[in-house]
Tab-separated table of C-alpha atoms in Angstrom:
chain	number	residue	atom	x	y	z
A	10	MET	CA	123.466	106.999	117.942
A	11	HIS	CA	123.997	104.119	115.757
A	12	LEU	CA	120.936	103.510	113.763
A	13	ASN	CA	120.369	99.706	113.223
A	14	PRO	CA	120.610	98.757	109.180
A	15	TYR	CA	118.297	96.317	109.345
A	16	GLY	CA	114.963	98.083	110.308
A	17	ALA	CA	113.464	101.051	108.375
A	18	ASP	CA	115.634	101.345	106.083
A	19	VAL	CA	115.682	97.480	104.294
A	20	VAL	CA	111.732	97.730	104.558
A	21	ASN	CA	111.567	100.396	102.801
A	22	PHE	CA	114.263	99.809	100.212
A	23	ALA	CA	112.476	96.285	100.100
A	24	ALA	CA	108.854	97.911	99.381
A	25	ASP	CA	110.909	100.290	96.404
A	26	LEU	CA	112.083	96.290	94.887
A	27	ALA	CA	108.740	95.305	95.133
A	28	ASN	CA	107.188	98.158	93.537
A	29	HIS	CA	109.661	98.952	90.828
A	30	PRO	CA	111.679	95.206	90.741
A	31	PRO	CA	115.116	95.813	88.837
A	32	ALA	CA	115.558	94.938	84.971
A	33	SER	CA	119.203	93.890	85.640
A	34	ALA	CA	122.080	93.343	87.691
A	35	ASP	CA	123.341	96.831	86.529
A	36	GLU	CA	120.366	98.150	87.673
A	37	LEU	CA	120.066	96.251	91.135
A	38	ALA	CA	123.712	97.489	92.116
A	39	ASP	CA	123.189	100.363	91.498
A	40	ARG	CA	119.791	100.948	93.041
A	41	CYS	CA	121.527	98.954	96.156
A	42	ARG	CA	124.701	100.994	96.054
A	43	THR	CA	122.554	104.134	96.205
A	44	ALA	CA	120.677	102.391	99.172
A	45	GLY	CA	124.383	102.531	101.478
A	46	LEU	CA	124.829	98.630	100.700
A	47	VAL	CA	128.455	97.682	100.317
A	48	LEU	CA	128.887	95.548	97.171
A	49	GLU	CA	131.675	92.379	98.598
A	50	ARG	CA	131.524	90.842	95.463
A	51	PRO	CA	129.991	91.181	92.041
A	52	VAL	CA	126.750	91.039	90.452
A	53	GLY	CA	125.393	88.777	88.457
A	54	PRO	CA	122.355	87.946	87.040
A	55	SER	CA	122.094	84.966	89.870
A	56	ASP	CA	122.070	87.074	91.978
A	57	LEU	CA	119.051	89.304	90.253
A	58	ASP	CA	117.146	86.065	89.771
A	59	ARG	CA	117.643	85.804	93.737
A	60	THR	CA	116.681	88.772	94.506
A	61	LEU	CA	113.080	88.631	92.339
A	62	ALA	CA	112.712	85.434	94.261
A	63	VAL	CA	112.966	87.314	97.502
A	64	VAL	CA	111.231	90.048	96.737
A	65	ASP	CA	108.130	87.477	95.511
A	66	ALA	CA	108.508	85.754	99.107
A	67	TRP	CA	108.175	89.233	100.987
A	68	ARG	CA	105.395	90.021	98.869
A	69	ARG	CA	103.374	87.185	99.953
A	70	ILE	CA	104.484	88.667	103.547
A	71	VAL	CA	103.065	92.179	102.772
A	72	ASP	CA	99.969	90.463	101.443
A	73	THR	CA	99.019	88.074	104.431
A	74	THR	CA	97.226	89.839	106.918
A	75	ASP	CA	96.875	86.901	109.431
A	76	GLU	CA	99.211	87.325	111.714
A	77	ARG	CA	100.065	84.247	112.735
A	78	ALA	CA	100.010	83.212	109.013
A	79	LYS	CA	103.030	86.447	108.590
A	80	ALA	CA	104.658	85.247	111.172
A	81	GLU	CA	105.285	81.430	109.267
A	82	LEU	CA	105.889	82.912	106.275
A	83	LEU	CA	108.784	85.159	107.860
A	84	ASN	CA	110.464	82.750	110.245
A	85	GLU	CA	110.469	80.436	106.690
A	86	MET	CA	112.142	82.723	105.250
A	87	LEU	CA	114.585	83.671	108.087
A	88	ALA	CA	115.210	80.055	108.291
A	89	ARG	CA	116.939	79.657	104.620
A	90	SER	CA	118.398	83.244	104.758
A	91	ALA	CA	119.943	84.127	108.258
A	92	ALA	CA	123.269	83.126	110.100
A	93	TYR	CA	124.044	83.690	113.512
A	94	PRO	CA	124.601	87.250	114.432
A	95	ARG	CA	128.636	88.057	114.119
A	96	LEU	CA	130.448	91.681	114.742
A	97	THR	CA	131.329	93.129	111.539
A	98	ASP	CA	133.658	96.315	111.209
A	99	HIS	CA	134.018	96.275	106.931
A	100	ALA	CA	132.648	100.014	105.988
A	101	HIS	CA	130.612	101.822	109.021
A	102	GLY	CA	132.088	101.017	111.850
A	103	TRP	CA	130.800	98.193	114.152
A	104	HIS	CA	127.898	96.718	113.475
A	105	LEU	CA	126.263	93.070	113.327
A	106	HIS	CA	125.599	91.187	110.254
A	107	TYR	CA	123.070	88.088	110.370
A	108	ARG	CA	124.944	86.666	107.437
A	109	ASP	CA	127.890	84.678	106.481
A	110	ASP	CA	131.023	87.282	104.830
A	111	LEU	CA	131.767	86.944	101.524
A	112	GLN	CA	127.822	85.911	100.463
A	113	PRO	CA	126.665	86.723	96.678
A	114	LEU	CA	124.623	90.002	96.800
A	115	GLY	CA	121.213	88.132	96.021
A	116	ALA	CA	122.129	86.640	100.042
A	117	VAL	CA	123.068	89.301	101.069
A	118	LEU	CA	119.844	90.586	100.076
A	119	PHE	CA	117.856	88.042	101.383
A	120	ALA	CA	118.673	88.450	104.858
A	121	LEU	CA	118.553	91.828	105.259
A	122	ILE	CA	115.228	91.723	103.919
A	123	SER	CA	114.530	88.615	105.860
A	124	VAL	CA	115.769	89.998	109.384
A	125	GLY	CA	114.843	93.280	108.427
A	126	THR	CA	111.653	92.771	107.826
A	127	ALA	CA	110.997	90.498	111.580
A	128	MET	CA	113.130	93.524	113.502
A	129	HIS	CA	110.683	95.965	111.652
A	130	LEU	CA	107.438	94.274	112.081
A	131	VAL	CA	108.206	92.982	115.956
A	132	GLY	CA	109.216	96.272	116.985
A	133	ARG	CA	106.194	98.627	114.751
A	134	GLY	CA	103.546	96.060	115.011
A	135	MET	CA	102.626	92.776	112.672
A	136	ASP	CA	100.312	95.480	110.538
A	137	ARG	CA	103.061	97.427	109.514
A	138	LEU	CA	103.565	96.338	105.783
A	139	GLY	CA	100.819	97.440	103.554
A	140	ARG	CA	99.767	98.420	100.273
A	141	CYS	CA	97.674	101.526	99.210
A	142	ALA	CA	94.539	103.012	100.050
A	143	ALA	CA	94.005	104.723	97.074
A	144	ASP	CA	91.605	103.057	94.815
A	145	GLY	CA	93.975	101.793	91.464
A	146	CYS	CA	97.183	101.606	93.229
A	147	GLU	CA	98.534	98.419	94.061
A	148	MET	CA	102.423	99.996	95.551
A	149	ILE	CA	103.495	98.552	98.675
A	150	PHE	CA	104.677	100.600	102.053
A	151	ALA	CA	106.517	100.059	105.133
A	152	ASP	CA	104.178	101.969	108.003
A	153	THR	CA	107.117	103.736	109.574
A	154	SER	CA	105.128	106.930	110.946
A	155	ARG	CA	104.930	107.300	114.794
A	156	THR	CA	101.115	106.827	115.129
A	157	ALA	CA	100.756	104.059	112.824
A	158	ARG	CA	97.655	105.191	110.176
A	159	ARG	CA	99.640	105.167	107.170
A	160	ARG	CA	97.305	103.960	104.563
A	161	TYR	CA	98.630	105.532	101.002
A	162	CYS	CA	101.940	104.637	99.130
A	163	SER	CA	103.181	108.504	99.092
A	164	GLN	CA	101.587	112.080	99.468
A	165	PRO	CA	100.078	112.093	95.445
A	166	CYS	CA	98.306	109.139	96.186
A	167	ALA	CA	96.635	110.151	100.031
A	168	ASN	CA	95.979	113.163	97.587
A	169	ARG	CA	94.340	112.288	94.537
A	170	ASP	CA	92.213	110.126	97.312
A	171	ALA	CA	91.383	112.729	99.565
A	172	VAL	CA	89.728	114.822	96.045
A	173	ARG	CA	87.877	111.864	94.842
A	174	ARG	CA	86.142	111.157	97.979
A	175	HIS	CA	85.785	114.971	98.385
A	176	ARG	CA	84.592	114.985	94.838
A	177	ALA	CA	81.966	112.198	95.612
A	178	ARG	CA	80.610	113.868	98.584
A	179	ARG	CA	79.990	116.760	97.184
A	180	SER	CA	78.157	115.312	93.931
A	181	ALA	CA	76.089	113.361	96.270
A	182	PRO	CA	72.379	114.236	97.103
A	183	ALA	CA	71.546	116.040	99.601
A	184	THR	CA	69.183	114.289	102.349
């Protein structure tokens, strides 16, 4: 089975970029390679600028609670980023691209994040992107769980919040 490259990996990568924005074009290129992206062109400062703008737009989608408003924001991104689907075999065997060939990395990430987010939300649910529920944590996560009940960005945040709630119950006066 070949997994959809526009699915969970893309939204998790978008969350990582949102939570830890790259500081340079070289860092962006390294993180893309680590994520498994094939870089077709050199990565420059304009790619970093475009990527940071895409991530900012993506954060607005994450933070929007109204489904219709979320869909409108995402449809705007899709209209500006994606091209007609096409088959390509440049790196991992035959697969679909929702972008034109030989685009700069900023444009590639724009299309990947837009289409990947759309597929994630329609496939898993419009509420499957969020911010960590732990007090003081603002990290973004993509809920790819089977139960659709993820509330924390990481297990350490979930554990800290559980300890906090436990201590609060223990220190509460008995009734």
